[in-house]
PDB file of C-alpha atoms in Angstrom:
ATOM      1  CA  ASP A   1     -25.158   5.204  -1.263  1.00 64.00           C
ATOM      2  CA  GLY A   2     -24.647   5.881  -4.941  1.00 72.00           C
ATOM      3  CA  GLY A   3     -25.265   3.122  -7.379  1.00 92.00           C
ATOM      4  CA  ILE A   4     -27.355   1.640 -10.139  1.00 94.00           C
ATOM      5  CA  THR A   5     -30.806   0.228  -9.538  1.00 95.00           C
ATOM      6  CA  GLN A   6     -32.279  -2.221 -11.978  1.00 95.00           C
ATOM      7  CA  SER A   7     -35.829  -3.356 -11.626  1.00 90.00           C
ATOM      8  CA  PRO A   8     -37.398  -5.779 -11.503  1.00 91.00           C
ATOM      9  CA  LYS A   9     -34.927  -8.520 -10.638  1.00 92.00           C
ATOM     10  CA  TYR A  10     -36.995 -11.172 -12.418  1.00 94.00           C
ATOM     11  CA  LEU A  11     -39.412 -10.567 -15.255  1.00 94.00           C
ATOM     12  CA  PHE A  12     -41.649 -12.943 -17.141  1.00 94.00           C
ATOM     13  CA  ARG A  13     -43.405 -12.076 -20.364  1.00 92.00           C
ATOM     14  CA  LYS A  14     -45.341 -13.837 -23.044  1.00 92.00           C
ATOM     15  CA  GLU A  15     -43.859 -14.129 -26.477  1.00 90.00           C
ATOM     16  CA  GLY A  16     -44.839 -11.212 -28.711  1.00 90.00           C
ATOM     17  CA  GLN A  17     -45.085  -8.658 -25.924  1.00 92.00           C
ATOM     18  CA  ASN A  18     -42.783  -5.703 -25.552  1.00 94.00           C
ATOM     19  CA  VAL A  19     -41.205  -5.268 -22.145  1.00 95.00           C
ATOM     20  CA  THR A  20     -39.246  -2.383 -20.611  1.00 96.00           C
ATOM     21  CA  LEU A  21     -36.390  -2.873 -18.166  1.00 96.00           C
ATOM     22  CA  SER A  22     -35.599  -0.058 -15.800  1.00 97.00           C
ATOM     23  CA  CYS A  23     -32.140   1.318 -15.019  1.00 97.00           C
ATOM     24  CA  GLU A  24     -31.660   4.256 -12.670  1.00 97.00           C
ATOM     25  CA  GLN A  25     -28.401   5.723 -11.381  1.00 97.00           C
ATOM     26  CA  ASN A  26     -27.660   8.422  -8.820  1.00 96.00           C
ATOM     27  CA  LEU A  27     -23.958   8.650  -9.583  1.00 95.00           C
ATOM     28  CA  ASN A  28     -24.214  11.663 -11.864  1.00 95.00           C
ATOM     29  CA  HIS A  29     -22.546   9.693 -14.660  1.00 95.00           C
ATOM     30  CA  ASP A  30     -23.067  10.830 -18.227  1.00 93.00           C
ATOM     31  CA  ALA A  31     -22.388   7.492 -19.908  1.00 94.00           C
ATOM     32  CA  MET A  32     -24.670   4.503 -19.499  1.00 96.00           C
ATOM     33  CA  TYR A  33     -24.723   1.061 -21.097  1.00 96.00           C
ATOM     34  CA  TRP A  34     -26.914  -1.979 -21.541  1.00 97.00           C
ATOM     35  CA  TYR A  35     -25.375  -5.442 -21.780  1.00 96.00           C
ATOM     36  CA  ARG A  36     -26.887  -8.831 -22.371  1.00 96.00           C
ATOM     37  CA  GLN A  37     -25.357 -11.846 -20.647  1.00 93.00           C
ATOM     38  CA  ASP A  38     -25.903 -15.378 -21.923  1.00 92.00           C
ATOM     39  CA  PRO A  39     -24.168 -18.526 -20.631  1.00 85.00           C
ATOM     40  CA  GLY A  40     -20.889 -19.050 -22.466  1.00 83.00           C
ATOM     41  CA  GLN A  41     -21.266 -15.751 -24.345  1.00 86.00           C
ATOM     42  CA  GLY A  42     -19.976 -13.250 -21.856  1.00 88.00           C
ATOM     43  CA  LEU A  43     -21.524  -9.792 -21.908  1.00 92.00           C
ATOM     44  CA  ARG A  44     -22.456  -8.169 -25.167  1.00 93.00           C
ATOM     45  CA  LEU A  45     -23.214  -4.485 -25.640  1.00 93.00           C
ATOM     46  CA  ILE A  46     -26.771  -3.688 -26.728  1.00 95.00           C
ATOM     47  CA  TYR A  47     -26.975   0.104 -26.565  1.00 96.00           C
ATOM     48  CA  TYR A  48     -25.044   2.904 -24.964  1.00 95.00           C
ATOM     49  CA  SER A  49     -25.602   6.554 -24.230  1.00 95.00           C
ATOM     50  CA  GLN A  50     -22.825   9.054 -23.722  1.00 93.00           C
ATOM     51  CA  ILE A  51     -25.067  11.932 -22.736  1.00 93.00           C
ATOM     52  CA  VAL A  52     -28.709  12.836 -22.243  1.00 95.00           C
ATOM     53  CA  ASN A  53     -30.826  12.706 -25.395  1.00 95.00           C
ATOM     54  CA  ASP A  54     -28.179  10.714 -27.226  1.00 94.00           C
ATOM     55  CA  PHE A  55     -27.748   6.976 -27.650  1.00 95.00           C
ATOM     56  CA  GLN A  56     -25.979   4.630 -30.040  1.00 93.00           C
ATOM     57  CA  LYS A  57     -26.384   1.017 -31.096  1.00 93.00           C
ATOM     58  CA  GLY A  58     -23.977  -1.514 -29.698  1.00 91.00           C
ATOM     59  CA  ASP A  59     -23.060  -4.900 -31.114  1.00 89.00           C
ATOM     60  CA  ILE A  60     -26.463  -6.577 -30.762  1.00 94.00           C
ATOM     61  CA  ALA A  61     -29.041  -3.776 -30.947  1.00 95.00           C
ATOM     62  CA  GLU A  62     -31.567  -5.528 -33.199  1.00 96.00           C
ATOM     63  CA  GLY A  63     -34.886  -6.030 -31.452  1.00 96.00           C
ATOM     64  CA  TYR A  64     -34.109  -3.517 -28.696  1.00 97.00           C
ATOM     65  CA  SER A  65     -34.768   0.179 -28.170  1.00 97.00           C
ATOM     66  CA  VAL A  66     -33.715   2.717 -25.556  1.00 98.00           C
ATOM     67  CA  SER A  67     -34.327   6.285 -24.496  1.00 98.00           C
ATOM     68  CA  ARG A  68     -32.282   8.750 -22.477  1.00 98.00           C
ATOM     69  CA  GLU A  69     -34.575  11.613 -21.517  1.00 97.00           C
ATOM     70  CA  LYS A  70     -32.966  12.084 -18.114  1.00 97.00           C
ATOM     71  CA  LYS A  71     -29.396  11.696 -16.962  1.00 97.00           C
ATOM     72  CA  GLU A  72     -30.440   9.281 -14.228  1.00 97.00           C
ATOM     73  CA  SER A  73     -32.497   6.928 -16.356  1.00 98.00           C
ATOM     74  CA  PHE A  74     -31.720   4.639 -19.308  1.00 98.00           C
ATOM     75  CA  PRO A  75     -34.620   2.224 -19.849  1.00 98.00           C
ATOM     76  CA  LEU A  76     -34.308  -0.664 -22.290  1.00 97.00           C
ATOM     77  CA  THR A  77     -37.284  -1.985 -24.237  1.00 97.00           C
ATOM     78  CA  VAL A  78     -37.124  -5.542 -25.498  1.00 96.00           C
ATOM     79  CA  THR A  79     -39.448  -5.634 -28.470  1.00 94.00           C
ATOM     80  CA  SER A  80     -41.269  -8.529 -30.068  1.00 90.00           C
ATOM     81  CA  ALA A  81     -38.715  -8.336 -32.884  1.00 89.00           C
ATOM     82  CA  GLN A  82     -35.988  -9.696 -30.631  1.00 90.00           C
ATOM     83  CA  LYS A  83     -35.701 -13.341 -31.664  1.00 89.00           C
ATOM     84  CA  ASN A  84     -34.302 -14.728 -28.429  1.00 92.00           C
ATOM     85  CA  PRO A  85     -35.049 -12.302 -25.598  1.00 94.00           C
ATOM     86  CA  THR A  86     -34.636 -14.662 -22.639  1.00 95.00           C
ATOM     87  CA  ALA A  87     -31.398 -13.541 -20.990  1.00 95.00           C
ATOM     88  CA  PHE A  88     -29.806 -11.688 -18.117  1.00 95.00           C
ATOM     89  CA  TYR A  89     -29.617  -7.924 -18.724  1.00 97.00           C
ATOM     90  CA  LEU A  90     -27.074  -5.693 -17.048  1.00 96.00           C
ATOM     91  CA  CYS A  91     -27.004  -1.908 -16.931  1.00 96.00           C
ATOM     92  CA  ALA A  92     -23.800   0.019 -16.265  1.00 95.00           C
ATOM     93  CA  SER A  93     -22.530   3.562 -16.028  1.00 94.00           C
ATOM     94  CA  LEU A  94     -19.100   5.085 -16.396  1.00 91.00           C
ATOM     95  CA  ASP A  95     -17.264   7.623 -14.292  1.00 88.00           C
ATOM     96  CA  ARG A  96     -15.140   9.322 -16.938  1.00 84.00           C
ATOM     97  CA  ASP A  97     -12.835  10.835 -14.330  1.00 84.00           C
ATOM     98  CA  THR A  98     -11.676   7.470 -13.014  1.00 83.00           C
ATOM     99  CA  TYR A  99     -12.758   5.248 -15.901  1.00 81.00           C
ATOM    100  CA  GLY A 100     -14.580   3.200 -13.326  1.00 86.00           C
ATOM    101  CA  TYR A 101     -17.663   1.300 -14.381  1.00 91.00           C
ATOM    102  CA  THR A 102     -20.535   0.604 -12.011  1.00 92.00           C
ATOM    103  CA  PHE A 103     -22.863  -2.289 -12.756  1.00 93.00           C
ATOM    104  CA  GLY A 104     -26.395  -2.888 -11.632  1.00 93.00           C
ATOM    105  CA  SER A 105     -27.523  -6.188 -10.173  1.00 91.00           C
ATOM    106  CA  GLY A 106     -29.302  -7.154 -13.366  1.00 94.00           C
ATOM    107  CA  THR A 107     -32.734  -8.221 -14.559  1.00 95.00           C
ATOM    108  CA  ARG A 108     -33.390 -11.798 -15.605  1.00 95.00           C
ATOM    109  CA  LEU A 109     -35.970 -11.785 -18.367  1.00 96.00           C
ATOM    110  CA  THR A 110     -37.793 -14.958 -19.287  1.00 95.00           C
ATOM    111  CA  VAL A 111     -40.086 -15.005 -22.286  1.00 92.00           C
ATOM    112  CA  VAL A 112     -42.492 -17.912 -22.505  1.00 89.00           C
TER     113      VAL A 112
ATOM    114  CA  ALA B   1     -13.167  -2.903 -33.157  1.00 71.00           C
ATOM    115  CA  GLN B   2     -11.562  -4.670 -30.264  1.00 78.00           C
ATOM    116  CA  SER B   3     -12.152  -8.293 -29.253  1.00 89.00           C
ATOM    117  CA  VAL B   4     -11.239 -10.332 -26.199  1.00 94.00           C
ATOM    118  CA  SER B   5     -10.440 -14.015 -26.007  1.00 95.00           C
ATOM    119  CA  GLN B   6     -10.449 -16.035 -22.808  1.00 96.00           C
ATOM    120  CA  HIS B   7      -8.801 -19.368 -23.356  1.00 88.00           C
ATOM    121  CA  ASN B   8     -10.461 -21.491 -20.724  1.00 88.00           C
ATOM    122  CA  HIS B   9     -14.215 -21.623 -20.407  1.00 91.00           C
ATOM    123  CA  HIS B  10     -14.220 -23.978 -17.438  1.00 95.00           C
ATOM    124  CA  VAL B  11     -11.469 -24.494 -14.900  1.00 97.00           C
ATOM    125  CA  ILE B  12     -11.574 -26.829 -11.918  1.00 97.00           C
ATOM    126  CA  LEU B  13      -8.911 -26.593  -9.237  1.00 97.00           C
ATOM    127  CA  SER B  14      -8.371 -27.830  -5.733  1.00 97.00           C
ATOM    128  CA  GLU B  15      -7.983 -25.434  -2.836  1.00 97.00           C
ATOM    129  CA  ALA B  16      -4.459 -24.016  -2.464  1.00 97.00           C
ATOM    130  CA  ALA B  17      -3.659 -24.617  -6.135  1.00 97.00           C
ATOM    131  CA  SER B  18      -2.245 -21.778  -8.184  1.00 98.00           C
ATOM    132  CA  LEU B  19      -4.449 -20.106 -10.761  1.00 97.00           C
ATOM    133  CA  GLU B  20      -3.754 -18.496 -14.085  1.00 97.00           C
ATOM    134  CA  LEU B  21      -6.562 -17.462 -16.419  1.00 97.00           C
ATOM    135  CA  GLY B  22      -5.580 -16.407 -19.895  1.00 97.00           C
ATOM    136  CA  CYS B  23      -6.841 -13.317 -21.666  1.00 97.00           C
ATOM    137  CA  ASN B  24      -5.786 -11.955 -25.042  1.00 97.00           C
ATOM    138  CA  TYR B  25      -7.185  -8.945 -26.795  1.00 94.00           C
ATOM    139  CA  SER B  26      -6.994  -7.621 -30.298  1.00 90.00           C
ATOM    140  CA  TYR B  27      -6.723  -3.896 -30.755  1.00 84.00           C
ATOM    141  CA  GLY B  28      -3.899  -1.892 -32.254  1.00 76.00           C
ATOM    142  CA  GLY B  29      -4.084   1.172 -30.057  1.00 81.00           C
ATOM    143  CA  THR B  30      -3.973   2.042 -26.391  1.00 84.00           C
ATOM    144  CA  VAL B  31      -6.347   0.044 -24.250  1.00 87.00           C
ATOM    145  CA  ASN B  32      -7.583  -0.118 -20.706  1.00 91.00           C
ATOM    146  CA  LEU B  33      -7.804  -3.656 -19.344  1.00 94.00           C
ATOM    147  CA  PHE B  34     -10.059  -5.070 -16.653  1.00 95.00           C
ATOM    148  CA  TRP B  35     -10.847  -8.272 -14.838  1.00 97.00           C
ATOM    149  CA  TYR B  36     -14.279  -8.655 -13.308  1.00 96.00           C
ATOM    150  CA  VAL B  37     -15.657 -11.406 -11.110  1.00 96.00           C
ATOM    151  CA  GLN B  38     -19.251 -12.535 -10.750  1.00 93.00           C
ATOM    152  CA  TYR B  39     -19.965 -14.684  -7.708  1.00 93.00           C
ATOM    153  CA  PRO B  40     -23.057 -16.891  -7.862  1.00 86.00           C
ATOM    154  CA  GLY B  41     -26.153 -14.733  -7.585  1.00 81.00           C
ATOM    155  CA  GLN B  42     -24.206 -11.509  -7.311  1.00 85.00           C
ATOM    156  CA  HIS B  43     -23.423  -8.649  -9.637  1.00 82.00           C
ATOM    157  CA  LEU B  44     -20.152  -7.935 -11.408  1.00 89.00           C
ATOM    158  CA  GLN B  45     -17.308  -6.729  -9.230  1.00 92.00           C
ATOM    159  CA  LEU B  46     -14.040  -5.221 -10.374  1.00 93.00           C
ATOM    160  CA  LEU B  47     -11.020  -7.336  -9.437  1.00 96.00           C
ATOM    161  CA  LEU B  48      -8.372  -5.120 -10.950  1.00 96.00           C
ATOM    162  CA  LYS B  49      -7.640  -2.820 -13.861  1.00 95.00           C
ATOM    163  CA  TYR B  50      -4.699  -1.619 -15.885  1.00 95.00           C
ATOM    164  CA  PHE B  51      -4.505   1.780 -17.518  1.00 91.00           C
ATOM    165  CA  SER B  52      -0.782   2.530 -17.652  1.00 91.00           C
ATOM    166  CA  GLY B  53       2.439   2.248 -15.654  1.00 93.00           C
ATOM    167  CA  ASP B  54       3.606  -0.903 -13.894  1.00 95.00           C
ATOM    168  CA  PRO B  55       2.366  -3.815 -16.010  1.00 95.00           C
ATOM    169  CA  LEU B  56       1.943  -5.982 -12.919  1.00 97.00           C
ATOM    170  CA  VAL B  57      -1.316  -4.976 -11.337  1.00 97.00           C
ATOM    171  CA  LYS B  58      -2.519  -6.090  -7.921  1.00 97.00           C
ATOM    172  CA  GLY B  59      -6.207  -6.323  -7.211  1.00 96.00           C
ATOM    173  CA  ILE B  60      -8.534  -7.371  -4.463  1.00 95.00           C
ATOM    174  CA  LYS B  61      -8.612 -10.770  -2.749  1.00 95.00           C
ATOM    175  CA  GLY B  62      -5.014 -11.619  -3.640  1.00 96.00           C
ATOM    176  CA  PHE B  63      -5.465 -11.485  -7.407  1.00 98.00           C
ATOM    177  CA  GLU B  64      -2.946  -9.950  -9.748  1.00 98.00           C
ATOM    178  CA  ALA B  65      -2.591  -9.605 -13.498  1.00 98.00           C
ATOM    179  CA  GLU B  66       0.270  -8.897 -15.838  1.00 97.00           C
ATOM    180  CA  PHE B  67      -0.053  -6.821 -18.979  1.00 96.00           C
ATOM    181  CA  ILE B  68       2.305  -8.012 -21.702  1.00 95.00           C
ATOM    182  CA  LYS B  69       1.948  -5.580 -24.557  1.00 92.00           C
ATOM    183  CA  SER B  70       3.940  -7.624 -27.052  1.00 93.00           C
ATOM    184  CA  LYS B  71       1.616 -10.572 -26.520  1.00 94.00           C
ATOM    185  CA  PHE B  72      -1.602  -8.543 -26.248  1.00 95.00           C
ATOM    186  CA  SER B  73      -2.231 -10.443 -23.033  1.00 96.00           C
ATOM    187  CA  PHE B  74      -3.567  -9.661 -19.577  1.00 97.00           C
ATOM    188  CA  ASN B  75      -3.543 -12.927 -17.646  1.00 97.00           C
ATOM    189  CA  LEU B  76      -5.049 -13.173 -14.193  1.00 98.00           C
ATOM    190  CA  ARG B  77      -3.171 -15.006 -11.443  1.00 98.00           C
ATOM    191  CA  LYS B  78      -3.574 -16.042  -7.840  1.00 98.00           C
ATOM    192  CA  PRO B  79      -0.925 -18.075  -6.017  1.00 97.00           C
ATOM    193  CA  SER B  80      -3.311 -20.059  -3.815  1.00 97.00           C
ATOM    194  CA  VAL B  81      -7.034 -20.253  -4.497  1.00 97.00           C
ATOM    195  CA  GLN B  82      -9.777 -20.720  -1.943  1.00 96.00           C
ATOM    196  CA  TRP B  83     -13.166 -22.364  -2.175  1.00 96.00           C
ATOM    197  CA  SER B  84     -14.716 -18.863  -2.062  1.00 95.00           C
ATOM    198  CA  ASP B  85     -13.029 -18.012  -5.376  1.00 97.00           C
ATOM    199  CA  THR B  86     -15.599 -20.146  -7.179  1.00 97.00           C
ATOM    200  CA  ALA B  87     -17.135 -17.698  -9.643  1.00 97.00           C
ATOM    201  CA  GLU B  88     -17.277 -16.524 -13.244  1.00 95.00           C
ATOM    202  CA  TYR B  89     -14.338 -14.375 -14.323  1.00 97.00           C
ATOM    203  CA  PHE B  90     -14.470 -11.906 -17.185  1.00 96.00           C
ATOM    204  CA  CYS B  91     -11.648 -10.121 -18.926  1.00 96.00           C
ATOM    205  CA  ALA B  92     -12.646  -6.841 -20.588  1.00 95.00           C
ATOM    206  CA  VAL B  93     -11.050  -4.102 -22.618  1.00 92.00           C
ATOM    207  CA  ASN B  94     -11.932  -0.653 -23.819  1.00 86.00           C
ATOM    208  CA  ALA B  95     -10.200   1.904 -25.950  1.00 76.00           C
ATOM    209  CA  PRO B  96      -9.988   5.203 -24.070  1.00 65.00           C
ATOM    210  CA  GLY B  97     -10.989   8.199 -26.064  1.00 60.00           C
ATOM    211  CA  GLY B  98     -12.931   6.097 -28.488  1.00 53.00           C
ATOM    212  CA  GLY B  99     -16.458   6.961 -29.360  1.00 50.00           C
ATOM    213  CA  ALA B 100     -18.206   4.403 -27.231  1.00 57.00           C
ATOM    214  CA  ASP B 101     -16.184   3.897 -24.077  1.00 67.00           C
ATOM    215  CA  GLY B 102     -18.080   0.677 -23.679  1.00 83.00           C
ATOM    216  CA  LEU B 103     -16.352  -2.445 -22.473  1.00 89.00           C
ATOM    217  CA  THR B 104     -15.755  -5.428 -24.723  1.00 91.00           C
ATOM    218  CA  PHE B 105     -15.892  -8.604 -22.681  1.00 93.00           C
ATOM    219  CA  GLY B 106     -14.487 -12.046 -23.151  1.00 94.00           C
ATOM    220  CA  LYS B 107     -16.854 -14.978 -22.913  1.00 94.00           C
ATOM    221  CA  GLY B 108     -15.875 -15.680 -19.348  1.00 95.00           C
ATOM    222  CA  THR B 109     -14.182 -18.466 -17.416  1.00 96.00           C
ATOM    223  CA  HIS B 110     -16.206 -20.486 -14.965  1.00 95.00           C
ATOM    224  CA  LEU B 111     -13.879 -21.365 -12.087  1.00 97.00           C
ATOM    225  CA  ILE B 112     -14.781 -24.111  -9.648  1.00 97.00           C
ATOM    226  CA  ILE B 113     -12.646 -24.645  -6.567  1.00 97.00           C
ATOM    227  CA  GLN B 114     -13.014 -28.020  -4.939  1.00 95.00           C
ATOM    228  CA  PRO B 115     -12.459 -28.202  -1.175  1.00 88.00           C
TER     229      PRO B 115
END
């Protein structure tokens, strides 16, 4: 079945460490997105990529970085510069033919 | 840039009650509108979407939403809720043809249905 795989489901890191969240899709979608979900805040866009080797900052990009070397993969790195990294992170992709978004099951990052 | 406002952050209803969740957006151009649901421990699922045509949109699980352009609103409704409708509901909008194509979400409404 086609879909988005995010791994791991739960991630714990010490403060000051960088951590990379994985997002893989086998839907052949060009566009991919990273969102951060906090209680009472909804989902906020961190970074997006419309095509391989291209990515753009979203609304809350500070302290994050991404790469898009392959169509299937859009990893997100949470750097030590991110002031409040503990959150639930969701990856998504877009089928431009149907304007249908597919979401992954998310990674819950806890920084201690 | 577009923004989305969901009026109720927490709603508690009894089973069989009618539901209406408010959603307003701000954007001057053409928009696509979505409602997503997130059940406890599960990922986001699409309830329904509006792109064009009939402003009354029917979705899954008995939900519907009405797009009222003059009010910039896309309220979600269900005539009779069930305990299994307990979840977080998100309204979202994007501007087709824009540079990002990313969704802008409201802050969500946490719905609790009491048996």
